[in-house]
Amino acid sequence: MMNQDLRIKELEQELERKDQEIQSLNHMNKRLSNSIDELKDEVYKYEDLVHSSNSLIAIFMGKDYIIDVANESIRDVWGKGHNVIGKPLLEVLPELRKQGIDDLLDQVYNTGIPYHADEVPVELVINGIPEIRYFDFTYQPQKNQKGEIIGVADIATDVTKQALLNKKVRENEYRYRELIHSSNSLIAILRGKEMVIEIANNAIKSVWGKGNDVEGKPLFEILPEMIGQGMPELFNEVYETGEPHFAQEKPLLHKKDGEMKLGYFDFVYQPQRNIHNQIDGVAVIAQDVTQQGILNKKVRESEKEFRELVNFMPHKISMSSATGEPVFYNNSWVTYTGKNAENLLENSWQSLIHPDDRERTEQMGEKVLATGQDLEMELRIFDKNGSPKWHLFRATAIKNEEGEITSWISSCTEIHKLKEEEQRKDDFLKLVSHELKTPVTSIKGYVQLLLSMIPKEEEEKENNKKLPVRPYLNRMEIQIERLIRLISEMLDLSRIEQKELQLKKEYFKLNEHVEQIIEDISYSNRDVQIELQHQDQSEVFADKDRIGQVIINFVTNALKYSPEGNRVIIKIFEGKNAHVGVSVRDFGIGIAKKEQKKIFKRFYRIAGNKDYTYAGFGIGLYLSNEIIKRHKGRIYLDSQIGKGSEFTFTLPKQKTK
Ligand code: ADP
């Protein structure tokens, strides 16, 4: 019994245990089914994640890389439609083979080592069209529970856009570096406050002369000689302020091949900014202008020397622009006028000149500015006390190689004393001529009276043998004529000087007048040969006596300066623009070119013309020139030494204003 009870108890206990076991199995079963549900959820979530991901995801199984998973994104990129699952990858995308992708997959499959690469270009045939795309991708080996490799997962990102952009940036940078390196300008780009050389082109490296290997080093470590020359301060200023710095022909000492050399540079220091607009460097763009700099220095030095020389001179020297605007006055000007150089330049030059001389000076100035001829004239300039002093003003044009006027240089020499003496002389001459005129005229009268009183030549033949009165009286008359002409020339001269020469103009027949003059001259010079050619018959409106005076002067000179012959040809011809011309040609000693302008000046006589042979005072041509000028005519000369001369004047036929 005992045993039976025990057995029952044991069974009951067993039953209870089984019950408990069933209960816990039930519990486990419930948990398991929950877990399966959860797992299902997980798989679902994972699949959803794979399929909805923007990343390109695929799993290839086995050595044939059968496509087991391929999300929508990767299928789009492949461009081979939807139906790819279960097919071998390299059959779907045969284009991968020639690009070595198959080898890459094999490598991962065989070694189990994942493979990652960025921006790999892959040519895909998308919907029939070949196209290069760029990918960042990872090939991840897939293992089973035993750790054996059963496939490869491909997780990739299409970075085509960014890769193309990067490529462009790289190309641009390449081009920009090429540009810098191939430029003749000296270019360097310095980074940071320490001015680390990021780029330095060959041109700048060669000027620095510190070898090729300078990139990555701070500028002033490479060029310590610049430190004492204010360059670090300049760089810092550009770096701090962001204001570029421009310099022209800056002299810089730099050490090249162990030697200190002076060079001149045009340069700009340009601040460099990063994309946040913060300054992160300085670009140096420079030109080596050493040769030009040395030349300009020499020019400046010689200009300085020239200025000093000019300032040292007692003459008043000034310079003007091509258009006649003064740009420089020397010290003598400053001393004479009592005005400083700026003052002189600020005020008009006209204010320095006596009002009576201004118009004439302006006219002459305009004329030479237009023609580029030299200018020489006399004018009065006010001194520091405001009193006008006579000066001889001369200006000459400075021309460049092309013959264009670049500036004018002028000198002014004081001739006031000379002028005063001249004036005194003029006054004296005037006085003497005046005083002489009356007695000489009356002597002439008496000679003529005496000539008329003595018997006629033929009747007197016998008497003449004893006392040749008539020939002596005739000679006296000729000499008195000359004396009278001289006196009246002197008087004319002072009239011109005092602006008192009056013209009495009238209409007269020029040809007749010339004929009359020739007759008179031939009367007192018996053996002359004067030929007259009337090529124009003309009436003119002019002062008959004065024009006669010019013709007489031309003809008497022609005879006087032809010691070996007496042939003179006078031509009356039609000139241009309603003018008539009269020319007097001789075959005498002629006039050298350099004298031809001067002989029209007062008292000018050609030196060496043996004054004793050719009597005269050098007034005749001066008067002739003044008379013709006052008639608005022209006077000119054509002459060759030893061959003879031709003096010509022209006159307007009609009244002029
Ligand atoms: P003058 O004859 O009284 O010296 P002019 O004024 O008439 O003065 O002439 C000035 C100078 O010009 C003369 O001294 C002479 O040297 C030169 N001259 C003038 N006419 C002639 C000429 N026909 N041939 C050569 N020389 C001349």
XYZ file of C-alpha atoms and ligand atoms in Angstrom:
684
model
C 0.000 0.000 0.000
C 2.604 2.157 0.988
C 4.248 1.542 -2.329
C 1.062 2.182 -4.230
C 0.493 5.485 -2.490
C 4.004 6.455 -3.178
C 3.610 5.567 -6.815
C 0.412 7.586 -7.065
C 2.124 10.527 -5.483
C 4.992 10.180 -7.908
C 2.563 10.087 -10.849
C 0.702 13.068 -9.531
C 3.972 14.943 -9.239
C 4.940 13.835 -12.750
C 1.588 15.028 -14.034
C 2.050 18.331 -12.385
C 5.524 18.659 -13.927
C 4.196 17.763 -17.359
C 1.482 20.250 -16.850
C 4.016 22.860 -15.994
C 6.099 21.784 -19.007
C 3.048 22.099 -21.229
C 2.389 25.468 -19.761
C 5.918 26.675 -20.359
C 5.912 25.131 -23.876
C 2.721 26.947 -24.540
C 4.349 30.054 -23.253
C 7.396 29.466 -25.435
C 5.252 28.746 -28.418
C 3.513 32.014 -27.908
C 6.803 33.842 -27.619
C 8.120 32.078 -30.711
C 5.149 33.030 -32.776
C 5.579 36.579 -31.514
C 9.236 36.473 -32.537
C 8.383 35.202 -35.992
C 5.984 38.066 -36.411
C 8.627 40.471 -35.235
C 11.144 38.893 -37.626
C 8.692 39.214 -40.454
C 8.282 42.853 -39.551
C 12.061 43.270 -39.487
C 12.464 41.642 -42.926
C 9.687 43.737 -44.243
C 11.229 46.869 -42.820
C 14.618 45.917 -44.211
C 13.197 45.190 -47.660
C 11.304 48.439 -47.562
C 14.473 50.231 -46.555
C 16.428 48.620 -49.380
C 13.787 49.373 -51.960
C 12.973 52.887 -50.907
C 16.614 53.897 -50.448
C 18.202 56.449 -52.734
C 21.381 54.486 -52.453
C 21.903 51.904 -55.146
C 21.669 48.498 -53.494
C 21.975 45.029 -54.993
C 23.023 41.582 -53.781
C 24.580 39.118 -56.151
C 24.623 35.436 -55.131
C 27.113 32.757 -56.031
C 30.083 32.895 -58.292
C 27.840 33.800 -61.200
C 26.584 36.847 -59.315
C 22.932 36.049 -59.756
C 20.979 39.190 -58.976
C 19.142 38.362 -55.798
C 18.226 41.853 -54.679
C 18.261 45.057 -56.781
C 16.426 48.107 -55.555
C 14.593 50.489 -57.814
C 17.377 53.066 -57.761
C 20.009 50.629 -59.015
C 17.675 49.228 -61.630
C 17.070 52.754 -62.937
C 20.801 53.377 -63.215
C 21.378 50.055 -64.965
C 18.654 50.987 -67.433
C 17.868 47.357 -68.258
C 14.257 47.285 -67.166
C 12.623 45.704 -64.086
C 13.012 42.117 -64.870
C 16.499 41.434 -63.694
C 16.108 39.346 -60.516
C 17.473 35.802 -60.875
C 19.701 36.706 -63.833
C 23.524 36.780 -63.725
C 24.782 40.341 -63.326
C 27.259 40.174 -66.179
C 24.610 38.939 -68.556
C 22.361 41.864 -67.652
C 25.257 44.348 -67.794
C 27.801 42.850 -70.222
C 29.433 46.346 -70.530
C 30.891 45.893 -67.033
C 33.204 43.158 -68.183
C 35.531 45.262 -70.255
C 35.766 47.805 -67.423
C 37.237 45.267 -64.983
C 34.189 45.221 -62.671
C 34.022 41.411 -62.979
C 37.591 41.169 -61.664
C 36.720 43.418 -58.752
C 33.721 41.239 -57.818
C 35.874 38.125 -58.072
C 38.457 39.731 -55.817
C 35.888 40.451 -53.106
C 34.247 37.039 -53.507
C 37.575 35.218 -53.295
C 39.261 37.183 -50.520
C 36.277 38.218 -48.433
C 37.781 41.692 -48.127
C 35.317 44.485 -48.855
C 36.245 46.971 -51.611
C 35.481 50.691 -51.583
C 36.172 53.352 -54.185
C 35.036 56.938 -54.806
C 34.077 58.730 -58.004
C 34.720 55.746 -60.225
C 33.652 56.356 -63.822
C 31.579 53.491 -65.210
C 30.253 53.332 -68.724
C 26.700 52.043 -68.730
C 24.435 51.438 -71.670
C 21.267 53.034 -70.371
C 18.232 52.320 -72.522
C 20.582 51.589 -75.418
C 22.684 54.727 -75.065
C 26.224 54.509 -73.659
C 26.809 56.991 -70.874
C 29.539 57.618 -68.315
C 28.367 57.747 -64.724
C 30.405 58.220 -61.588
C 29.882 56.172 -58.398
C 31.087 55.931 -54.841
C 30.614 52.238 -54.085
C 31.337 49.362 -51.695
C 31.413 45.676 -52.560
C 30.642 43.814 -49.337
C 31.088 40.026 -49.169
C 27.953 38.134 -48.029
C 28.448 35.109 -45.760
C 26.234 32.291 -44.538
C 25.983 31.191 -40.897
C 29.046 29.088 -41.301
C 31.005 32.095 -42.437
C 31.300 30.915 -46.016
C 31.102 33.534 -48.769
C 27.930 33.102 -50.729
C 27.667 36.418 -52.582
C 28.548 40.091 -52.841
C 26.442 43.116 -51.890
C 26.847 46.313 -53.934
C 26.034 49.559 -52.108
C 26.656 52.555 -54.341
C 25.851 56.255 -54.728
C 25.531 57.955 -58.097
C 27.857 60.994 -57.732
C 27.918 61.872 -61.434
C 26.805 65.465 -60.896
C 29.318 66.169 -58.184
C 32.064 64.324 -60.055
C 31.489 66.359 -63.196
C 31.533 69.498 -61.097
C 34.743 68.400 -59.386
C 36.219 67.594 -62.756
C 35.348 71.051 -63.992
C 36.820 72.626 -60.877
C 39.985 70.568 -61.341
C 40.146 71.534 -65.014
C 39.652 75.180 -64.144
C 42.281 75.000 -61.501
C 44.594 73.307 -63.966
C 43.947 76.012 -66.520
C 44.405 78.749 -63.956
C 47.704 77.216 -62.866
C 48.750 76.832 -66.491
C 47.919 80.467 -67.061
C 49.957 81.507 -64.066
C 52.889 79.335 -65.061
C 52.951 80.297 -68.698
C 52.583 84.033 -67.982
C 55.471 86.411 -68.564
C 54.310 88.413 -65.566
C 55.854 87.532 -62.241
C 53.075 85.803 -60.280
C 52.947 84.277 -56.832
C 50.086 83.411 -54.529
C 50.778 83.595 -50.832
C 48.557 81.992 -48.211
C 47.837 83.082 -44.689
C 49.397 85.713 -42.520
C 52.716 83.918 -42.793
C 52.681 84.468 -46.557
C 53.365 80.842 -47.396
C 54.129 80.479 -51.084
C 51.337 78.416 -52.594
C 52.094 79.074 -56.235
C 55.083 80.814 -57.780
C 55.488 80.803 -61.533
C 58.798 80.245 -63.285
C 59.122 83.917 -64.142
C 59.006 85.014 -60.488
C 61.205 82.125 -59.396
C 63.832 83.172 -61.870
C 63.776 86.766 -60.593
C 63.964 85.553 -56.986
C 66.894 83.319 -57.941
C 66.293 81.027 -54.967
C 65.770 77.828 -56.931
C 62.652 75.909 -57.867
C 61.692 74.508 -54.539
C 59.987 77.448 -52.872
C 56.369 76.345 -52.581
C 55.202 75.718 -49.040
C 57.756 78.074 -47.506
C 57.002 81.523 -46.073
C 57.938 84.269 -48.537
C 60.289 86.162 -46.266
C 62.164 82.998 -45.398
C 62.955 82.748 -49.104
C 63.582 86.491 -49.533
C 64.998 87.735 -46.229
C 66.584 90.712 -48.036
C 63.093 92.173 -48.519
C 62.577 92.546 -44.788
C 64.510 95.792 -44.463
C 62.772 97.282 -47.505
C 59.301 97.662 -46.115
C 57.840 94.692 -47.957
C 56.472 92.667 -44.983
C 54.715 95.816 -43.784
C 53.183 96.270 -47.221
C 51.946 92.671 -47.358
C 50.519 92.954 -43.870
C 48.703 96.119 -44.769
C 47.110 94.487 -47.814
C 46.246 91.429 -45.747
C 44.740 93.479 -42.951
C 42.890 96.143 -44.920
C 41.924 94.190 -48.020
C 43.007 97.191 -50.089
C 45.202 96.241 -53.045
C 48.534 98.033 -53.315
C 49.851 99.286 -56.657
C 53.447 100.345 -57.208
C 55.280 101.644 -60.226
C 58.963 101.334 -60.909
C 59.651 100.499 -57.289
C 63.374 100.023 -56.778
C 64.105 96.804 -54.844
C 67.366 95.209 -53.816
C 67.242 91.469 -54.173
C 69.846 88.815 -53.749
C 70.317 86.763 -56.861
C 73.000 84.099 -57.232
C 74.664 85.412 -54.094
C 74.815 89.009 -55.299
C 72.684 91.971 -54.292
C 71.031 93.460 -57.353
C 68.915 96.532 -57.860
C 65.779 95.958 -59.878
C 62.734 98.059 -60.683
C 59.263 96.563 -60.537
C 55.712 97.499 -61.376
C 53.487 95.404 -59.142
C 50.154 94.898 -57.494
C 49.479 93.101 -54.221
C 45.948 91.822 -54.470
C 44.171 90.403 -51.444
C 42.771 86.884 -51.947
C 39.494 85.885 -50.304
C 37.994 82.502 -49.519
C 34.364 81.607 -50.216
C 33.351 83.196 -46.915
C 34.824 86.452 -48.165
C 37.603 86.359 -45.610
C 41.077 87.365 -46.669
C 43.276 84.296 -46.694
C 46.178 85.361 -48.841
C 47.789 87.849 -51.160
C 48.497 87.507 -54.861
C 51.587 89.198 -56.254
C 51.508 90.189 -59.918
C 54.614 92.032 -61.008
C 56.612 93.119 -64.039
C 60.350 93.443 -64.061
C 60.885 96.934 -65.504
C 64.523 97.220 -64.489
C 65.776 98.325 -67.901
C 63.092 100.947 -68.259
C 63.609 101.959 -64.618
C 67.336 102.511 -65.153
C 66.598 104.470 -68.319
C 63.982 106.604 -66.597
C 66.359 107.213 -63.712
C 68.965 108.410 -66.186
C 66.367 110.586 -67.879
C 65.357 112.030 -64.495
C 68.972 112.658 -63.623
C 69.742 114.339 -66.914
C 66.535 116.332 -66.613
C 67.680 117.432 -63.182
C 71.061 118.395 -64.575
C 69.354 120.251 -67.382
C 67.150 122.125 -64.913
C 70.111 123.014 -62.764
C 72.021 124.208 -65.792
C 69.054 126.192 -66.979
C 68.552 127.674 -63.523
C 72.183 128.628 -63.355
C 71.997 130.569 -66.616
C 71.528 134.349 -66.479
C 69.060 134.209 -69.392
C 65.384 133.825 -68.810
C 64.625 130.320 -70.036
C 61.195 128.771 -70.207
C 59.627 125.654 -71.634
C 56.147 125.302 -73.079
C 53.982 122.440 -74.206
C 53.441 121.663 -77.888
C 50.459 124.016 -77.775
C 52.458 126.849 -76.228
C 51.319 126.544 -72.597
C 54.275 127.361 -70.301
C 55.346 124.425 -68.137
C 58.636 125.674 -66.707
C 60.347 128.992 -65.872
C 63.966 129.092 -64.692
C 65.345 131.023 -61.719
C 66.188 134.095 -63.777
C 62.486 134.495 -64.520
C 61.716 134.215 -60.816
C 64.364 136.785 -59.909
C 63.380 139.188 -62.675
C 59.617 139.112 -62.143
C 59.712 138.655 -58.353
C 57.076 135.926 -58.750
C 57.690 132.327 -57.734
C 57.599 129.530 -60.304
C 54.059 128.379 -59.410
C 52.826 131.909 -59.575
C 54.363 132.326 -63.005
C 52.724 129.133 -64.234
C 49.346 130.003 -62.742
C 49.123 133.432 -64.308
C 48.914 133.956 -68.036
C 52.205 134.749 -69.768
C 50.440 137.654 -71.434
C 50.324 139.466 -68.086
C 54.125 139.613 -68.075
C 54.199 141.472 -71.376
C 53.636 145.184 -71.995
C 50.058 145.702 -73.315
C 51.382 147.387 -76.493
C 53.387 144.269 -77.365
C 50.755 141.658 -76.462
C 48.800 141.515 -79.686
C 51.935 141.327 -81.802
C 53.353 138.586 -79.573
C 50.125 136.588 -79.720
C 50.009 136.858 -83.507
C 53.633 135.805 -83.881
C 53.082 133.000 -81.355
C 50.077 131.664 -83.253
C 52.028 131.764 -86.482
C 55.002 129.776 -85.218
C 52.788 127.315 -83.334
C 51.076 126.560 -86.628
C 54.237 126.359 -88.723
C 56.822 125.096 -86.218
C 59.249 127.834 -87.307
C 61.660 129.505 -84.925
C 60.502 132.767 -83.385
C 62.590 135.856 -82.766
C 61.113 139.163 -81.674
C 61.615 142.099 -79.391
C 59.126 142.818 -76.648
C 58.836 144.523 -73.290
C 58.529 142.452 -70.131
C 57.583 143.847 -66.735
C 60.195 143.469 -64.011
C 59.421 142.982 -60.323
C 58.865 146.725 -59.885
C 56.374 146.772 -62.727
C 58.585 148.650 -65.161
C 58.769 147.266 -68.707
C 62.178 146.368 -70.107
C 63.012 145.472 -73.669
C 63.941 141.830 -74.299
C 64.947 139.757 -77.278
C 62.624 136.760 -77.216
C 63.531 133.608 -79.077
C 61.668 130.313 -79.226
C 62.458 127.102 -80.976
C 60.441 123.914 -81.333
C 61.670 120.593 -79.984
C 60.596 117.754 -82.219
C 60.461 113.992 -81.754
C 61.807 111.393 -84.177
C 58.602 111.605 -86.213
C 59.126 115.335 -86.594
C 56.161 116.213 -84.373
C 56.567 119.156 -82.019
C 56.713 117.944 -78.425
C 57.575 121.215 -76.712
C 59.017 124.694 -77.118
C 62.086 126.156 -75.496
C 62.337 129.912 -75.211
C 64.958 132.356 -74.066
C 64.571 136.011 -73.199
C 67.590 138.280 -73.134
C 67.385 141.800 -71.785
C 68.347 144.363 -74.458
C 66.923 147.395 -72.724
C 70.179 149.381 -72.610
C 70.887 148.533 -76.220
C 67.419 149.725 -77.144
C 67.873 152.963 -75.265
C 71.160 153.574 -77.041
C 69.530 152.759 -80.343
C 66.802 155.233 -79.537
C 69.346 157.931 -78.758
C 71.130 157.142 -82.019
C 67.839 157.290 -83.913
C 66.990 160.613 -82.351
C 70.420 161.929 -83.231
C 70.136 160.690 -86.841
C 66.751 162.285 -87.144
C 68.081 165.558 -85.850
C 71.137 165.488 -88.108
C 69.105 164.547 -91.186
C 66.679 167.334 -90.452
C 69.416 169.864 -89.987
C 71.228 168.700 -93.142
C 68.208 168.620 -95.380
C 67.748 172.371 -95.759
C 71.385 173.352 -96.487
C 71.890 170.427 -98.897
C 68.692 171.207 -100.780
C 69.722 174.807 -101.136
C 73.223 173.778 -102.347
C 71.481 171.677 -105.000
C 69.412 174.702 -105.971
C 72.500 176.837 -106.358
C 74.307 174.209 -108.437
C 71.297 173.957 -110.739
C 71.180 177.753 -110.940
C 74.863 177.887 -111.818
C 74.408 175.163 -114.461
C 71.576 177.129 -116.067
C 73.624 180.319 -116.035
C 76.738 179.058 -117.861
C 76.670 178.976 -121.707
C 75.521 175.847 -123.595
C 78.012 172.985 -124.035
C 78.747 173.419 -127.746
C 79.337 177.165 -127.459
C 81.553 176.631 -124.514
C 83.860 174.103 -126.088
C 86.718 176.523 -126.291
C 86.197 177.937 -122.831
C 85.879 174.444 -121.379
C 89.349 173.629 -122.338
C 90.494 176.420 -120.085
C 87.994 175.900 -117.246
C 85.795 172.723 -117.268
C 83.053 174.234 -115.061
C 80.078 172.261 -116.418
C 81.460 168.690 -115.871
C 82.413 169.627 -112.320
C 79.015 171.087 -111.631
C 77.387 167.957 -113.123
C 79.403 165.720 -110.787
C 78.528 167.987 -107.895
C 74.867 167.598 -108.749
C 75.153 163.766 -108.789
C 76.911 163.750 -105.404
C 74.338 166.152 -103.978
C 71.566 163.851 -105.323
C 73.128 160.951 -103.436
C 73.440 163.052 -100.325
C 69.809 164.090 -100.543
C 68.708 160.474 -101.031
C 70.711 159.422 -98.020
C 69.235 162.186 -95.900
C 65.710 161.325 -96.932
C 66.364 157.612 -96.256
C 67.524 158.603 -92.773
C 64.394 160.622 -92.269
C 62.224 157.754 -93.519
C 63.978 155.455 -91.139
C 63.123 157.559 -88.139
C 59.584 157.992 -89.454
C 59.206 154.220 -89.567
C 60.664 153.860 -86.077
C 58.292 156.499 -84.746
C 55.422 155.025 -86.760
C 55.087 158.260 -88.708
C 55.499 156.896 -92.216
C 52.363 157.929 -94.083
C 51.368 156.395 -97.411
C 49.648 158.569 -99.984
C 47.889 155.964 -102.066
C 46.407 156.617 -105.500
C 45.684 154.668 -108.710
C 48.542 154.871 -111.239
C 49.882 152.902 -114.180
C 52.760 150.818 -112.847
C 54.345 150.160 -116.263
C 54.586 153.859 -117.090
C 56.009 154.630 -113.686
C 58.723 151.976 -114.057
C 59.598 153.292 -117.549
C 59.964 156.800 -116.120
C 62.257 155.625 -113.329
C 64.482 153.704 -115.788
C 64.747 156.810 -117.924
C 65.839 158.895 -114.936
C 68.407 156.327 -113.823
C 69.757 155.899 -117.353
C 70.095 159.678 -117.605
C 72.547 159.870 -114.722
C 74.185 156.439 -115.387
C 74.998 156.690 -119.116
C 76.512 153.272 -119.792
C 73.866 151.035 -118.164
C 71.912 148.400 -120.065
C 68.441 148.173 -118.584
C 65.993 145.833 -120.275
C 62.311 146.153 -119.458
C 59.798 143.336 -120.068
C 56.106 144.169 -119.769
C 54.426 140.814 -119.150
C 51.461 142.500 -117.512
C 49.916 145.933 -117.960
C 48.706 147.003 -114.638
C 47.204 149.829 -112.680
C 47.808 149.716 -108.930
C 46.499 151.530 -105.889
C 49.646 152.508 -104.018
C 51.960 155.322 -102.907
C 53.621 156.176 -106.217
C 56.733 157.844 -104.757
C 57.346 155.102 -102.228
C 56.990 152.343 -104.835
C 59.352 154.377 -107.023
C 61.768 154.499 -104.099
C 61.719 150.670 -103.864
C 62.342 150.272 -107.598
C 65.174 152.823 -107.529
C 66.694 150.993 -104.583
C 66.525 147.605 -106.355
C 67.969 149.000 -109.576
C 70.743 151.080 -107.982
C 71.739 148.041 -105.873
C 71.675 145.834 -108.989
C 74.063 148.256 -110.690
C 76.174 148.850 -107.598
C 76.726 145.141 -106.847
C 77.540 144.228 -110.479
C 81.093 145.510 -110.785
C 81.793 143.726 -114.045
C 78.721 144.464 -116.069
C 75.793 146.791 -116.268
C 73.046 144.514 -117.488
C 69.798 144.633 -115.558
C 66.505 142.984 -116.543
C 63.273 144.384 -115.104
C 60.098 142.372 -115.437
C 56.531 143.443 -114.725
C 54.436 140.296 -114.447
C 51.070 139.100 -113.251
C 51.256 137.529 -109.793
C 48.842 135.215 -108.024
C 45.624 136.393 -106.326
C 45.245 139.692 -108.193
C 48.785 140.823 -107.479
C 51.296 142.396 -109.825
C 55.002 141.698 -109.483
C 58.132 143.668 -110.366
C 61.466 141.847 -110.442
C 64.933 143.295 -110.887
C 67.581 140.844 -112.056
C 71.302 141.476 -112.101
C 74.369 139.405 -112.999
C 76.588 140.657 -110.224
C 78.234 139.299 -107.094
C 75.131 137.544 -105.687
C 74.194 136.933 -102.052
C 74.956 133.851 -99.957
C 71.927 131.909 -98.697
C 72.628 132.639 -95.020
C 72.658 136.385 -95.680
C 69.477 136.515 -97.723
C 67.094 137.125 -94.806
C 69.417 139.400 -92.885
C 69.935 142.002 -95.618
C 66.392 143.292 -95.024
C 67.374 144.302 -91.484
C 68.307 147.810 -90.518
C 71.940 148.769 -91.181
C 72.770 145.250 -92.281
C 75.535 145.086 -94.833
C 77.250 141.904 -95.875
C 80.672 141.780 -94.247
C 83.539 141.319 -96.685
C 81.747 143.176 -99.434
C 84.543 145.738 -99.282
C 82.725 148.693 -97.854
C 85.001 151.036 -99.723
C 84.008 149.464 -103.062
C 80.294 149.472 -102.402
C 79.310 152.622 -100.571
C 76.116 152.465 -98.549
C 74.531 152.293 -95.111
C 72.358 149.198 -95.203
C 69.091 151.157 -95.042
C 67.686 150.810 -98.564
C 66.398 147.229 -98.381
C 65.041 147.742 -94.875
C 63.002 150.709 -96.102
C 61.895 148.838 -99.249
C 60.712 145.919 -97.137
C 58.796 148.196 -94.750
C 57.161 150.070 -97.657
C 56.044 146.863 -99.412
C 54.807 145.361 -96.110
C 52.705 148.465 -95.534
C 51.187 147.945 -98.987
C 50.274 144.354 -97.985
C 52.662 143.127 -100.630
C 55.547 140.692 -100.451
C 59.230 140.996 -101.096
C 61.542 138.117 -101.956
C 64.916 137.304 -103.245
C 66.466 134.675 -105.435
C 70.227 134.818 -105.551
C 73.318 132.730 -106.089
C 76.732 133.834 -105.103
C 78.815 134.812 -108.150
C 75.847 134.521 -110.511
C 73.655 137.458 -109.590
C 70.443 138.265 -107.785
C 66.782 138.807 -108.519
C 64.826 141.009 -106.105
C 61.058 140.879 -106.528
C 58.136 142.626 -104.931
C 54.430 142.069 -105.440
C 51.534 144.433 -104.793
C 47.804 143.910 -104.669
C 46.264 145.602 -107.717
C 43.171 146.768 -105.912
C 42.513 148.740 -102.765
C 43.023 146.621 -99.697
C 41.616 147.182 -96.252
P 73.304 149.393 -98.947
O 73.279 148.956 -100.348
O 73.116 150.837 -98.751
O 74.414 148.809 -98.168
P 70.820 147.940 -98.768
O 69.867 147.869 -97.624
O 70.270 148.426 -100.031
O 72.003 148.828 -98.236
O 71.435 146.536 -98.975
C 71.877 145.774 -97.863
C 72.995 144.842 -98.263
O 72.506 143.855 -99.140
C 74.069 145.498 -99.068
O 75.056 146.037 -98.237
C 74.624 144.375 -99.892
O 75.605 143.670 -99.166
C 73.465 143.471 -100.115
N 72.829 143.661 -101.457
C 71.739 144.399 -101.742
N 71.428 144.293 -103.057
C 72.330 143.453 -103.609
C 72.535 142.932 -104.928
N 71.743 143.267 -105.956
N 73.570 142.077 -105.122
C 74.373 141.751 -104.099
N 74.244 142.218 -102.835
C 73.231 143.055 -102.575
